CSV table of C-alpha atoms in Angstrom, one decimal:
chain,number,residue,atom,x,y,z
A,1253,ARG,CA,45.2,20.6,316.9
A,1254,PHE,CA,45.9,21.4,313.4
A,1255,ALA,CA,44.0,25.0,313.8
A,1256,ILE,CA,45.8,25.9,316.8
A,1257,TYR,CA,49.1,25.2,315.3
A,1258,GLN,CA,48.4,27.0,312.1
A,1259,ARG,CA,47.2,30.1,314.1
A,1260,ALA,CA,50.2,30.1,315.6
A,1261,LEU,CA,52.7,29.8,313.1
A,1262,GLN,CA,50.5,32.3,311.2
A,1263,ARG,CA,50.7,35.0,314.2
A,1264,LEU,CA,54.9,34.2,314.0
A,1265,GLY,CA,54.9,34.9,310.1
A,1266,LEU,CA,56.4,31.6,309.7
A,1267,LEU,CA,55.5,29.7,306.5
A,1268,HIS,CA,53.4,26.3,306.8
A,1269,GLY,CA,51.2,24.1,304.8
A,1270,ALA,CA,49.7,20.7,305.4
A,1271,TYR,CA,50.2,17.1,304.6
A,1272,LEU,CA,48.3,14.2,304.4
A,1273,ARG,CA,49.5,10.8,305.9
A,1274,CYS,CA,48.2,8.4,303.2
A,1275,HIS,CA,47.0,5.0,303.6
A,1276,PRO,CA,46.9,2.6,300.8
A,1277,ASN,CA,43.7,0.9,301.8
A,1278,ALA,CA,41.9,4.3,302.2
A,1279,ASN,CA,39.7,5.6,299.1
A,1280,ALA,CA,41.2,8.2,297.5
A,1281,GLU,CA,38.2,10.5,297.5
A,1282,THR,CA,37.3,9.9,301.0
A,1283,SER,CA,40.9,10.8,302.3
A,1284,ILE,CA,41.1,14.1,300.5
A,1285,ARG,CA,37.5,14.9,301.1
A,1286,LYS,CA,38.5,14.4,305.0
A,1287,PHE,CA,41.7,16.4,304.3
A,1288,TRP,CA,40.0,19.4,303.3
A,1289,THR,CA,37.5,19.2,306.4
A,1290,VAL,CA,40.7,20.0,308.5
A,1291,TYR,CA,43.0,22.2,306.3
A,1292,THR,CA,41.5,25.1,303.8
A,1293,PRO,CA,44.2,25.9,301.3
A,1294,GLN,CA,45.3,29.5,301.3
A,1295,VAL,CA,47.4,31.8,299.1
A,1296,GLY,CA,51.0,31.6,300.2
A,1297,ASP,CA,50.7,28.2,301.9
A,1298,ILE,CA,53.4,25.5,301.3
A,1299,LEU,CA,51.9,23.1,298.9
A,1300,PRO,CA,50.1,20.4,300.5
A,1301,THR,CA,52.1,17.1,300.7
A,1302,LEU,CA,51.0,14.0,300.2
A,1303,ASP,CA,52.6,11.7,303.0
A,1304,ILE,CA,53.7,8.2,301.4
A,1305,GLU,CA,55.3,6.4,303.8
A,1306,ASP,CA,56.2,2.6,304.9
A,1307,ASP,CA,52.4,1.7,304.5
A,1308,TYR,CA,52.8,1.4,300.5
A,1309,ASP,CA,55.9,-0.7,301.1
A,1310,HIS,CA,56.1,-4.3,299.9
A,1311,SER,CA,54.3,-5.4,303.4
A,1312,CYS,CA,50.9,-4.0,302.0
A,1313,ARG,CA,49.1,-6.3,300.9
A,1314,LEU,CA,47.1,-4.5,298.0
A,1315,PRO,CA,48.5,-4.8,294.3
A,1316,VAL,CA,51.2,-2.2,293.5
A,1317,LYS,CA,49.2,-1.3,290.3
A,1318,LYS,CA,46.2,-0.3,292.9
A,1319,ARG,CA,48.3,2.0,295.5
A,1320,ILE,CA,49.8,3.8,292.5
A,1321,SER,CA,46.3,4.3,291.1
A,1322,GLN,CA,45.3,5.6,294.5
A,1323,ILE,CA,48.5,7.9,294.7
A,1324,GLU,CA,47.4,9.3,291.1
A,1325,LYS,CA,43.8,10.1,292.3
A,1326,MET,CA,44.9,11.7,295.2
A,1327,ILE,CA,47.2,14.1,293.5
A,1328,GLN,CA,44.3,14.8,290.8
A,1329,LEU,CA,41.7,15.6,293.6
A,1330,VAL,CA,44.6,17.9,295.3
A,1331,SER,CA,46.2,19.5,292.3
A,1332,SER,CA,42.2,20.6,290.9
A,1333,ARG,CA,41.5,22.2,294.3
A,1334,ILE,CA,45.1,24.3,294.2
A,1335,GLY,CA,44.5,25.5,290.8
A,1336,GLY,CA,46.5,23.0,289.1
A,1337,GLN,CA,49.6,23.0,291.3
A,1338,LYS,CA,51.0,20.0,292.2
A,1339,PRO,CA,51.4,18.5,295.8
A,1340,ILE,CA,54.6,17.6,297.2
A,1341,ILE,CA,55.2,13.7,297.7
A,1342,TYR,CA,57.1,13.1,300.7
A,1343,THR,CA,58.5,9.8,300.7
A,1344,LYS,CA,61.7,7.4,300.7
A,1345,ALA,CA,63.6,6.1,298.2
A,1346,ARG,CA,63.1,2.2,299.3
A,1347,VAL,CA,59.3,2.9,299.6
A,1348,TRP,CA,59.5,4.4,296.2
A,1349,SER,CA,61.6,1.4,294.5
A,1350,GLU,CA,58.9,-0.9,296.1
A,1351,LEU,CA,55.9,0.8,294.3
A,1352,GLY,CA,58.1,-0.1,291.2
A,1353,ASN,CA,60.0,3.6,290.8
A,1354,PRO,CA,56.8,5.1,289.1
A,1355,ALA,CA,58.1,8.1,287.2
A,1356,GLN,CA,54.6,9.7,286.2
A,1357,PHE,CA,54.7,11.5,289.6
A,1358,ALA,CA,58.1,13.3,289.0
A,1359,ASP,CA,56.2,16.5,288.1
A,1360,CYS,CA,55.7,16.8,291.8
A,1361,PRO,CA,58.2,18.5,294.2
A,1362,LEU,CA,60.0,15.7,296.0
A,1363,TRP,CA,60.1,16.0,299.9
A,1364,VAL,CA,62.5,12.9,300.4
A,1365,VAL,CA,63.1,11.0,303.4
A,1366,ASP,CA,66.7,9.8,304.3
A,1367,TYR,CA,68.4,9.6,308.0
A,1368,HIS,CA,71.2,8.2,306.9
A,1369,SER,CA,72.8,9.9,303.9
A,1370,SER,CA,75.3,12.5,305.4
A,1371,GLY,CA,76.3,14.5,302.0
A,1372,GLU,CA,73.1,14.2,299.6
A,1373,PRO,CA,70.1,12.1,300.1
A,1374,SER,CA,69.3,9.0,298.5
A,1375,LEU,CA,66.6,10.0,295.8
A,1376,PRO,CA,63.8,7.7,294.5
A,1377,GLU,CA,64.5,7.0,290.8
A,1378,ALA,CA,61.9,9.1,289.5
A,1379,TRP,CA,63.5,12.2,290.4
A,1380,SER,CA,66.6,13.8,289.5
A,1381,SER,CA,66.8,16.4,292.5
A,1382,PHE,CA,65.0,17.0,295.7
A,1383,SER,CA,63.0,20.1,297.0
A,1384,PHE,CA,63.1,19.2,300.5
A,1385,TRP,CA,65.1,16.6,302.5
A,1386,GLN,CA,64.1,15.3,306.0
A,1387,PHE,CA,67.7,14.3,307.4
A,1388,ALA,CA,66.6,13.5,311.2
A,1389,GLU,CA,63.7,13.3,313.3
A,1390,ASN,CA,63.2,13.8,317.1
A,1391,ARG,CA,65.7,16.6,317.5
A,1392,ARG,CA,65.7,18.7,320.4
A,1393,GLY,CA,66.4,22.4,320.6
A,1394,ASN,CA,65.7,25.4,322.7
A,1395,GLY,CA,62.8,27.1,323.0
A,1396,VAL,CA,60.7,24.0,321.2
A,1397,GLN,CA,58.9,22.2,323.3
A,1398,GLY,CA,59.1,18.3,322.5
A,1399,THR,CA,60.7,17.4,319.3
A,1400,TYR,CA,61.0,18.2,315.9
A,1401,ASP,CA,62.3,17.0,312.6
A,1402,GLY,CA,65.4,18.3,310.6
A,1403,ASP,CA,64.8,19.3,307.3
A,1404,TYR,CA,66.6,21.0,304.5
A,1405,PHE,CA,65.3,23.1,301.5
A,1406,ASN,CA,67.1,22.6,298.5
A,1407,GLY,CA,67.6,26.3,297.3
A,1408,ALA,CA,67.7,29.9,298.3
A,1409,GLU,CA,64.8,31.7,300.2
A,1410,ALA,CA,63.4,33.3,296.9
A,1411,ASP,CA,63.3,29.8,295.5
A,1412,LEU,CA,60.5,28.8,298.2
A,1413,GLN,CA,58.1,31.1,296.1
A,1414,ALA,CA,57.8,28.2,293.6
A,1415,TYR,CA,56.7,26.0,296.8
A,1416,LEU,CA,53.5,28.1,297.8
A,1417,LEU,CA,50.0,28.5,296.9
A,1418,ARG,CA,49.1,30.7,294.0
A,1419,LYS,CA,45.8,32.2,293.3
């Protein structure tokens, strides 16, 4: 379905990209290789996003060091494929805290998930600001079949260029 959605967004002239829902027990190389079979990065796409969700919190039996190593490897693999640019990390402050607040990823743009804040989102300690904020899920609106998430870009339209794939 990804290819269908991607073509529809291209026809509409809307910015788009792809994300990988990461799993801590998966092999980093295998996960990224599979990601590239579904998504081919193109100049002008939003940077690929690594989705680090609740699977990475304290309920995961894998040692924290191994989870962090896996994230590090995935970032390296994605970055090498997209010309050295860093992928976006999509996560929650709570999940990042339960990983020990690793600071070595702070050079990746942050897409923070926080459905409870009304002013500014709660950020993982490693970041002092966010690039994107997912503030709501399961929204409904005119012209949209099904539900969508509410997201906010922390900048002006011209600032989006920094989050697009370059040559």
